[in-house]
Tab-separated table of C-alpha atoms in Angstrom:
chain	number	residue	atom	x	y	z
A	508	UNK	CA	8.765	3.306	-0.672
A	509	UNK	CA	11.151	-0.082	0.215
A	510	UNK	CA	13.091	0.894	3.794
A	511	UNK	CA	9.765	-21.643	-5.114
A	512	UNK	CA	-2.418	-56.621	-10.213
A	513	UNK	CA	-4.733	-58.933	-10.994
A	514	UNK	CA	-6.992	-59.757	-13.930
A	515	UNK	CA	-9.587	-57.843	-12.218
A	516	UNK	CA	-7.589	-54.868	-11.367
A	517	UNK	CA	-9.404	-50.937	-12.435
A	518	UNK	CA	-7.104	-48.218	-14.174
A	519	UNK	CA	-8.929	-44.618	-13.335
A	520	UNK	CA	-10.252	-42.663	-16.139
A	521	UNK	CA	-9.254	-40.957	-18.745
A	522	UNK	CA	-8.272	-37.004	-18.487
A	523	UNK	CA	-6.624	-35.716	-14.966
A	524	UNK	CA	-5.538	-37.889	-12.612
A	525	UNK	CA	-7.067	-38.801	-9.612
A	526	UNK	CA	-4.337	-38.301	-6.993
A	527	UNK	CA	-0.938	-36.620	-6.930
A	528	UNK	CA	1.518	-37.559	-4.240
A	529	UNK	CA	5.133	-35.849	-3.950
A	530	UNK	CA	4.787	-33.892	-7.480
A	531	UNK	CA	3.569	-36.089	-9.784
A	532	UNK	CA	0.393	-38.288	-11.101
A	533	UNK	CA	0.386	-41.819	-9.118
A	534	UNK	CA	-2.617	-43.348	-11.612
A	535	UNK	CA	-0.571	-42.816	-14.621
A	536	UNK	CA	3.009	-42.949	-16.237
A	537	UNK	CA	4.992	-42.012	-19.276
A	538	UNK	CA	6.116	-44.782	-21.542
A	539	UNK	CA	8.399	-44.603	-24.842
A	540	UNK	CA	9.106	-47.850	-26.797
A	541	UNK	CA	12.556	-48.079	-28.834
A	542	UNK	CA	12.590	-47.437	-32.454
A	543	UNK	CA	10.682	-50.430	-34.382
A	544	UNK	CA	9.118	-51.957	-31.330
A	545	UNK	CA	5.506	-50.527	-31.906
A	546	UNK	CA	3.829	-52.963	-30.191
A	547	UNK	CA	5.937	-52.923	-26.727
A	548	UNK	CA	4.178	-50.613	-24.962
A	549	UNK	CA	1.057	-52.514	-25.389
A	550	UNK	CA	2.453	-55.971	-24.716
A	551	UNK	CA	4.070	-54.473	-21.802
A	552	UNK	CA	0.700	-52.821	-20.622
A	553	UNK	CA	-1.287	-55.964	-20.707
A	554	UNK	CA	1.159	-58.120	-18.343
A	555	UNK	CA	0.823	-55.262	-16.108
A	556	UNK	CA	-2.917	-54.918	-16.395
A	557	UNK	CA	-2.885	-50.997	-17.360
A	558	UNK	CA	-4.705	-49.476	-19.817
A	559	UNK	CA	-3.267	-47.312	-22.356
A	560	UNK	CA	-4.687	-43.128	-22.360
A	561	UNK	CA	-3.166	-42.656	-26.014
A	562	UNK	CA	-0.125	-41.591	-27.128
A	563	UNK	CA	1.392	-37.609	-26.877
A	564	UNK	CA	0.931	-36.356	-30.394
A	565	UNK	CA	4.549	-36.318	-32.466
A	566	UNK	CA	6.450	-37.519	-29.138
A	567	UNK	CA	5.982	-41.212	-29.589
A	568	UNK	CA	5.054	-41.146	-25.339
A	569	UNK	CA	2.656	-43.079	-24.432
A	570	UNK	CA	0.236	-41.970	-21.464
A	571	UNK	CA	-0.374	-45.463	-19.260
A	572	UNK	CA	-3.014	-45.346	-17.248
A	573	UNK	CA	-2.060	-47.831	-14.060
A	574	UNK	CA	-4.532	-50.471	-12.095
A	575	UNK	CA	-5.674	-49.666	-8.708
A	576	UNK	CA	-2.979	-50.765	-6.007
A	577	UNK	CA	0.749	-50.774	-8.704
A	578	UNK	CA	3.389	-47.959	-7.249
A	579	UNK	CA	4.194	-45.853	-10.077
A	580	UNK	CA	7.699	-46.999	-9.211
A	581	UNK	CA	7.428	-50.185	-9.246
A	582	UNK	CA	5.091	-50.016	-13.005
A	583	UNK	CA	8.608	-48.038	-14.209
A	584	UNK	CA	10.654	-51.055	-13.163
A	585	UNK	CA	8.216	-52.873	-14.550
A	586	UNK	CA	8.191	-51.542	-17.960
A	587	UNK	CA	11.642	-50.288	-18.269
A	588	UNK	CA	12.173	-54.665	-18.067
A	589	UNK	CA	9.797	-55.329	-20.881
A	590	UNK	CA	11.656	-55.746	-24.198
A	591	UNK	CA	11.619	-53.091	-26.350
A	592	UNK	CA	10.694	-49.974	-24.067
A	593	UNK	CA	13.151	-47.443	-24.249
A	594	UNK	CA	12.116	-45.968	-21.029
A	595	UNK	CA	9.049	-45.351	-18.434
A	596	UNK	CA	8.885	-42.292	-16.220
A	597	UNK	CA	6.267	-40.142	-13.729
A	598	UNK	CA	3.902	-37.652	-15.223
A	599	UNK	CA	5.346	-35.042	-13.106
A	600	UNK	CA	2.876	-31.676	-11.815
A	601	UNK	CA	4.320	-28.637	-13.453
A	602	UNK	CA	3.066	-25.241	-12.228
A	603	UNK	CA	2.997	-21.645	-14.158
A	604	UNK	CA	6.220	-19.989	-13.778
A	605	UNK	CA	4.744	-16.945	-12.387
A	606	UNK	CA	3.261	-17.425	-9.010
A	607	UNK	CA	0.248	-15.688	-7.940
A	608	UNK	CA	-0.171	-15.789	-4.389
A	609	UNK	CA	-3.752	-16.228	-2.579
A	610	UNK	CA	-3.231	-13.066	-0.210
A	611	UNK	CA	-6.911	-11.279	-0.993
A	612	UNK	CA	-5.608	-7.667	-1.270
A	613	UNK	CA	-2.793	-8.842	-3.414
A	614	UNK	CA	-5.190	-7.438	-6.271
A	615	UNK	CA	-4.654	-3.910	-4.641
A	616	UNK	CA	-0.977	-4.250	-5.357
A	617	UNK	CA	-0.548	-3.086	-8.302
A	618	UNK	CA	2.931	-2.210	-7.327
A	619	UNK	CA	3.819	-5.814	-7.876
A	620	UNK	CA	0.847	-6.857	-10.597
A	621	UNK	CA	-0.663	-3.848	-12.799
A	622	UNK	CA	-3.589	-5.472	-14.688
A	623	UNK	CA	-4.930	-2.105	-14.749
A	624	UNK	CA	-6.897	-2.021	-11.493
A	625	UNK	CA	-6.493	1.356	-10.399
A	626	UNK	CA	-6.982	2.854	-13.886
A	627	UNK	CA	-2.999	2.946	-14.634
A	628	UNK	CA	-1.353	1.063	-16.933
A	629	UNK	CA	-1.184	-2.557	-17.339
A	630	UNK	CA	2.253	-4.050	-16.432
A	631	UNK	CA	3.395	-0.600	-14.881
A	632	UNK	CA	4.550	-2.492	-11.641
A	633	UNK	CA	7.910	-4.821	-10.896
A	634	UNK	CA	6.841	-7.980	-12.272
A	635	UNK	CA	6.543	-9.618	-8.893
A	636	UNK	CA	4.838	-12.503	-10.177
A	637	UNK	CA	7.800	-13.243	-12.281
A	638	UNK	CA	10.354	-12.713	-9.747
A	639	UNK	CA	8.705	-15.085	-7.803
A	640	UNK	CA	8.879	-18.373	-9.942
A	641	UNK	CA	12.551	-17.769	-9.196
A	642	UNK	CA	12.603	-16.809	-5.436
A	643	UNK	CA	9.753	-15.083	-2.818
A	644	UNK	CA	13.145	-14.526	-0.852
A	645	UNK	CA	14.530	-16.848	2.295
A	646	UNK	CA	14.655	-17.142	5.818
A	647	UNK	CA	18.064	-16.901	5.467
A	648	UNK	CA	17.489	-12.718	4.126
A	649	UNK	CA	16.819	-10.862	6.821
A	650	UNK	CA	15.677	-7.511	5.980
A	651	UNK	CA	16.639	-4.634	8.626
A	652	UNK	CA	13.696	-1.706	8.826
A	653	UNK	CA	15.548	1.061	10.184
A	654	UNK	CA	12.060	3.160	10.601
A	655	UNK	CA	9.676	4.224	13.138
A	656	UNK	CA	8.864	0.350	14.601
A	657	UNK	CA	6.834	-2.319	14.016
A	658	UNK	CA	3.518	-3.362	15.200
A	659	UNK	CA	4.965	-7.467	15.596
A	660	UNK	CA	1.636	-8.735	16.544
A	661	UNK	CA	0.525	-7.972	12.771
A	662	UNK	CA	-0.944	-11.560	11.595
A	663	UNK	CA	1.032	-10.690	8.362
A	664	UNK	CA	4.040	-9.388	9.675
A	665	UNK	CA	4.283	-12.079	12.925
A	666	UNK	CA	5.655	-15.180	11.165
A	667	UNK	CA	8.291	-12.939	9.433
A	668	UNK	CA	9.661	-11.476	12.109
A	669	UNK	CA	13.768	-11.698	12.781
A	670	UNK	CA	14.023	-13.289	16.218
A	671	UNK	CA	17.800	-13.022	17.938
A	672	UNK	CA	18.697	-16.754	18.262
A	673	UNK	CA	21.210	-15.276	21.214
A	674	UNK	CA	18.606	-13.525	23.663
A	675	UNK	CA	15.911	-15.669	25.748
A	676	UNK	CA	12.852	-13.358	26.166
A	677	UNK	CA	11.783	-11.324	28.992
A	678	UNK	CA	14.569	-12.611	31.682
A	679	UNK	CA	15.540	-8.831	31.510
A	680	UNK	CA	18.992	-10.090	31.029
A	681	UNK	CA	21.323	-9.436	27.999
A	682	UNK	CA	22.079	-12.400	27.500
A	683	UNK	CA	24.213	-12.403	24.009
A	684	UNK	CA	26.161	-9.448	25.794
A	685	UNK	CA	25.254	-6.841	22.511
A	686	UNK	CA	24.594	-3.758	25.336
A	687	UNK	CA	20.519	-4.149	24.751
A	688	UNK	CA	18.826	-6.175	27.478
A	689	UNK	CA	15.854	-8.391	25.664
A	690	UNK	CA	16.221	-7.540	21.859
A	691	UNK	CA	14.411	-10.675	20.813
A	692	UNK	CA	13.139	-8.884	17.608
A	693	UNK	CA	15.093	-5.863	17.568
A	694	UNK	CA	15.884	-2.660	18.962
A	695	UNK	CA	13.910	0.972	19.756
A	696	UNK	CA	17.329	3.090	19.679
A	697	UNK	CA	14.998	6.554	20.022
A	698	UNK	CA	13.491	5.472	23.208
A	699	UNK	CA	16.570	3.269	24.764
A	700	UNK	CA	14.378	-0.129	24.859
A	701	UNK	CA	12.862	-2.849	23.026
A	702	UNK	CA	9.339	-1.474	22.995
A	703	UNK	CA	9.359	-1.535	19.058
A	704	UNK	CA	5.326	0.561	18.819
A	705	UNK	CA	4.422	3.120	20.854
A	706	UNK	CA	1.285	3.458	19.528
A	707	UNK	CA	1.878	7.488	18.073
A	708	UNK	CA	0.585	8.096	14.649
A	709	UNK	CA	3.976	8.124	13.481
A	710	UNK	CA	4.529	4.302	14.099
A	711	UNK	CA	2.491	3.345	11.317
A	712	UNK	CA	5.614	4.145	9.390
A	713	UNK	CA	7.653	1.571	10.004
A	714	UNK	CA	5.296	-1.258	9.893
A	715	UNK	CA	3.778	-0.035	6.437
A	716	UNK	CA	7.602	-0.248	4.991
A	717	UNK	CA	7.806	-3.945	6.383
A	718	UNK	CA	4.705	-4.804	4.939
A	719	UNK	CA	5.658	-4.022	1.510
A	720	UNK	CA	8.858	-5.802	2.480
A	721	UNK	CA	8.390	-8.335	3.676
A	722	UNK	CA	4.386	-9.308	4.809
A	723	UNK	CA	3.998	-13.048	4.624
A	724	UNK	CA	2.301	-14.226	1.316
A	725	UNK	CA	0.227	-16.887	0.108
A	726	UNK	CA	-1.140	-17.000	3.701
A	727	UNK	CA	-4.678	-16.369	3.294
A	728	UNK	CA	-3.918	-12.667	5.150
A	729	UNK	CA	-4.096	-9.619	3.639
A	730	UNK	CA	-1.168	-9.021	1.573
A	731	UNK	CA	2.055	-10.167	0.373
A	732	UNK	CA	5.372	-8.447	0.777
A	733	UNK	CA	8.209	-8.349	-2.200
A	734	UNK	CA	10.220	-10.948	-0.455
A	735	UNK	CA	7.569	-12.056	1.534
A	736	UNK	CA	9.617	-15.056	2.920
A	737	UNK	CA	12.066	-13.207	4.020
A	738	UNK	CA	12.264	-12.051	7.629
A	739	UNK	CA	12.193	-8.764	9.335
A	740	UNK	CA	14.676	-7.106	11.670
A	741	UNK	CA	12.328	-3.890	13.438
A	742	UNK	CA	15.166	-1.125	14.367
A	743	UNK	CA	13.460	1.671	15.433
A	744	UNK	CA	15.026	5.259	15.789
A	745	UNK	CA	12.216	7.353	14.399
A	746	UNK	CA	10.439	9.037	17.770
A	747	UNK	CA	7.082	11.035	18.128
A	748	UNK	CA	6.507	14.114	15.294
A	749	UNK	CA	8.107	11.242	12.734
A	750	UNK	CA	12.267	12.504	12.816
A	751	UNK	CA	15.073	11.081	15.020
A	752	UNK	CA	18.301	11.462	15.012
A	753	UNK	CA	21.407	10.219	13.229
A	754	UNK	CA	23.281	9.645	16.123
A	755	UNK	CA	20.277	6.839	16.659
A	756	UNK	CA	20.481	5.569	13.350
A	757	UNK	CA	23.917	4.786	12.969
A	758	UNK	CA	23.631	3.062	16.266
A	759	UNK	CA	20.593	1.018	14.283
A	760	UNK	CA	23.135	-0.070	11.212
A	761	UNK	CA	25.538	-0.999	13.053
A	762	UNK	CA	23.610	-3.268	15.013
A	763	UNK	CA	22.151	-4.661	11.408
A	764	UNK	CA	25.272	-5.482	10.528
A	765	UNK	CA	26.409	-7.343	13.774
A	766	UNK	CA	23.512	-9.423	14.056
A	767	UNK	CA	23.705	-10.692	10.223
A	768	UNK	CA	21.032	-8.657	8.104
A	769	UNK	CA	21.719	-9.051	4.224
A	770	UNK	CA	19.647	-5.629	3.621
A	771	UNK	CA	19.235	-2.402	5.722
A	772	UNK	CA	16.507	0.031	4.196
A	773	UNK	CA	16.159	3.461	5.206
A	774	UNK	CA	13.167	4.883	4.384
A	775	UNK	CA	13.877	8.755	5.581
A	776	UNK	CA	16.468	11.305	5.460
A	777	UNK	CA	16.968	14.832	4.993
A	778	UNK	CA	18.277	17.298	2.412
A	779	UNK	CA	21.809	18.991	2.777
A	780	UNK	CA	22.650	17.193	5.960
A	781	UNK	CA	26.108	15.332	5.091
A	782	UNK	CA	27.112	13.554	8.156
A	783	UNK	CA	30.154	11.862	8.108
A	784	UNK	CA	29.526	9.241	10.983
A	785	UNK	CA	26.464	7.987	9.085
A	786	UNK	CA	28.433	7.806	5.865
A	787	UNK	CA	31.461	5.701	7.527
A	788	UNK	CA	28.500	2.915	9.024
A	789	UNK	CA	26.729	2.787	5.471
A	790	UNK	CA	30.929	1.880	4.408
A	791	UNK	CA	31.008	-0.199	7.332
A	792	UNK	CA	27.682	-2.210	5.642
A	793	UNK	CA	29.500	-2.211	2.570
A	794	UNK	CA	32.522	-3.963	3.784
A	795	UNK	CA	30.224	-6.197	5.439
A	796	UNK	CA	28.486	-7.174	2.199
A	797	UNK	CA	25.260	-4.986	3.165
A	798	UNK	CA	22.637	-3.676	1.022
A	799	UNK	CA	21.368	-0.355	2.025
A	800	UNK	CA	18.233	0.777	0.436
A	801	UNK	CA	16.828	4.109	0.779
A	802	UNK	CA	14.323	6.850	-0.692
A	803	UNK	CA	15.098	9.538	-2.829
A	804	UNK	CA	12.756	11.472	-0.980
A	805	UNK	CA	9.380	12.977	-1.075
A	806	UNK	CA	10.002	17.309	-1.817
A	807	UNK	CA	10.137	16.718	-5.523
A	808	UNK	CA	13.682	18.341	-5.943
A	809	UNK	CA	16.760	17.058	-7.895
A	810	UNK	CA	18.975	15.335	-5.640
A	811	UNK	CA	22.065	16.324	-8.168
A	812	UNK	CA	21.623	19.719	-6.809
A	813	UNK	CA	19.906	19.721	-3.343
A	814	UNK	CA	21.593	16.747	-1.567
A	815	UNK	CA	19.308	13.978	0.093
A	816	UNK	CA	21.010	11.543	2.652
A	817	UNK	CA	21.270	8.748	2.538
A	818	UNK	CA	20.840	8.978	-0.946
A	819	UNK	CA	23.012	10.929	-1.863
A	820	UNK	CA	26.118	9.139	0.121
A	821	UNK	CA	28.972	7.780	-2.174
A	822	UNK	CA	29.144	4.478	-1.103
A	823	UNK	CA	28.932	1.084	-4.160
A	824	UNK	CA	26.191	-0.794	-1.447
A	825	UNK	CA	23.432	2.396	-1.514
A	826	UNK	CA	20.456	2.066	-3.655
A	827	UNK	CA	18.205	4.771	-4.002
A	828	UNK	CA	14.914	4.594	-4.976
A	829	UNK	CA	12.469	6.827	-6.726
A	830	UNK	CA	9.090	6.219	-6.600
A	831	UNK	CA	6.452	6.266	-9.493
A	832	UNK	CA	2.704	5.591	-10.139
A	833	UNK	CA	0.341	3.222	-10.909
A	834	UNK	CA	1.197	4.200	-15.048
A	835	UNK	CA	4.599	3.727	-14.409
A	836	UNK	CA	5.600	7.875	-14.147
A	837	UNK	CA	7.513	9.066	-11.920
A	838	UNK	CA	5.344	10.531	-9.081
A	839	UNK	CA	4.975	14.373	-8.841
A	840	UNK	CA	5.839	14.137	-4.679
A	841	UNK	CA	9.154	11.919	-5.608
A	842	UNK	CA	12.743	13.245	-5.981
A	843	UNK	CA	15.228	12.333	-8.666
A	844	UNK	CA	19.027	12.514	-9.997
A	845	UNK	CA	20.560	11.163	-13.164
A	846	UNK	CA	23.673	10.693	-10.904
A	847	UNK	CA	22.310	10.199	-7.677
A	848	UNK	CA	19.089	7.725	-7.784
A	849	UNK	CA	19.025	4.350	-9.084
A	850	UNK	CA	15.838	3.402	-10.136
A	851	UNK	CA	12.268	3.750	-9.719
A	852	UNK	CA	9.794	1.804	-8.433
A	853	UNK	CA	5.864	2.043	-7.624
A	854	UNK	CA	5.820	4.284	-4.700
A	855	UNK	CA	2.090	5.993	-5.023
A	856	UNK	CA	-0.576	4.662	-2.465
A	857	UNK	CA	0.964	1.646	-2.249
A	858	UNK	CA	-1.219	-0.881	0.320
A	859	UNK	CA	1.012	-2.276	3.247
A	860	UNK	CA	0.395	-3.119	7.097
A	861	UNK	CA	-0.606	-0.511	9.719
A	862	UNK	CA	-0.780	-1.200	13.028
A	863	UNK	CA	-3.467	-3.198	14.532
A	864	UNK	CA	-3.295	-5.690	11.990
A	865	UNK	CA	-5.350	-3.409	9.878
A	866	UNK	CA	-4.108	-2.406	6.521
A	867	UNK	CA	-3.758	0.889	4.337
């Protein structure tokens, strides 16, 4: 599912350093001397009163441990003066390039890291961990849930939420002139106003598909979404019994495309039911540079011969997802197309956000 000195002075001790301050050590520093000047470094260490940690095996780099109460910038200076250094420079922190956030059901997810927890296969998942040490998304992405609502009190869905920079909360005036009176975080297009849960069973829906979204990570909370600093645009069109109506969710991509969302997921649909209005506001996305993701669907046919919408819609911005288990096989529930669905991705009791703040 889916709808970054002094004689007298003390140097601290060898190993790891005893403070850090904006990324790097500040009780120690790199130094190189040129080529032939073996004894700079030390020359240059005792007018500064540091203490040398040894040098970096085959690098020539000295490790230069500094007295109590000398900036790391100002030891560079420092050194880099001294005759003979080639150069002095911070002993920067680096971090693993995978990031592993502290969410405590993030080991449920094996979705995003498969170390074999559930008894599938390890690495069956999408490599979140990965993706992250590049990006964990932006406030900037705004992800549109075109679902059954959101439960916006969630403590991990709260901090992520979209909130319309144009509208002032609960004047009961529409104040950026859209047609919706108080849309702060979005829309309920079944129900006409911006009540975004109900509370029916079928609510849990929409804030499940956020949480795998988008839930905030490395918060402590619960879980942590795909782009989990991303933010969330709640457009609800999904009423009680779990369907709505098209008529309700084309209303709910246009207004993701006026109000700036990068990606608009769909997480429903329904077989044979070509509708051409929905189709023209999915091209509508398109020419606005939207993303529209959306399931393949859960009957288990082949979408090449029993059309699913929106999957199934012919327009370049449509992604459409299949969904597969914990040993990376597509799931017996899930639908598929060689021509129609674009990849796969874990889909089989996948943990997320449920009203409440409770999780499932």
């Amino acid at each position: 599912m889916l709808w970054a000195s002094g004689a007298a002075a003390r140097t601290a001790p060898p190993g790891e350093p005893t403070s850090v301050g904006g990324g790097f050590a500040t009780d120690r520093i790199l130094v190189k001397a040129e080529k032939g000047a073996s004894r700079a470094v030390a020359e240059a260490s005792r007018r500064v009163h540091a203490s040398s940690r040894g040098e970096i095996p085959g690098s020539g780099v000295s490790l230069v441990g500094l007295p109590e109460g000398l900036p790391v910038e100002e030891a560079i200076e420092r050194y880099e003066a001294a005759p003979g250094i080639e150069y002095a420079e911070r002993d920067f922190v680096m971090t693993e390039a995978a990031l592993f956030p502290r969410d405590p059901r993030f080991k449920t997810q094996y979705g995003l890291h498969n170390r074999g927890q559930t008894g599938g296969r390890s690495d069956a998942d999408v490599d979140a961990p990965e993706a992250w040490s590049l990006t964990a998304g932006s406030r900037a992405v705004v992800i549109a849930v075109v679902d059954s609502g959101n439960y916006t009190r969630h403590a991990d869905l709260r901090d992520n939420l979209w909130i319309n920079p144009g509208e002032v909360a609960g004047n009961r005036v529409d104040d950026d002139k859209n047609g919706y009176v108080d849309d702060v975080n979005g829309w309920d297009f079944a129900h006409k106003d911006n009540t975004l849960y109900h509370g029916y069973e079928e609510d849990d829906h929409g804030t499940h598909v956020a949480g795998v979204a988008a839930a905030r990570g490395n918060n402590g909370v619960g879980i942590a979404g795909v782009a989990w600093r991303s933010r969330i645009m709640p457009l609800k069109y999904i009423g009680p019994g779990g369907s709505g109506y098209t008529s309700d969710a084309v209303a709910a991509i246009d207004y993701a495309i006026k109000k700036g969302a990068s990606i608009i997921n769909i997480s429903s649909g329904c077989g044979n039911c070509f509708n051409q209005s929905m189709l023209d506001a999915i091209k509508r996305a398109d020419a606005a540079g939207r993303l529209v993701v959306t399931t393949a669907g859960n009957t288990g046919r082949n979408n090449n011969v029993t059309p699913r919408y929106p999957c199934n819609y012919a327009s370049p911005n449509v992604i459409c997802v299949a969904a597969t288990d914990d040993r990376d096989v597509l799931a017996g529930f899930s639908n598929y197309g060689s021509s129609t669905v674009d990849l796969a991705a874990p889909g089989v009791e996948i943990p997320g956000t449920v009203p409440n703040g409770a999780y499932a």
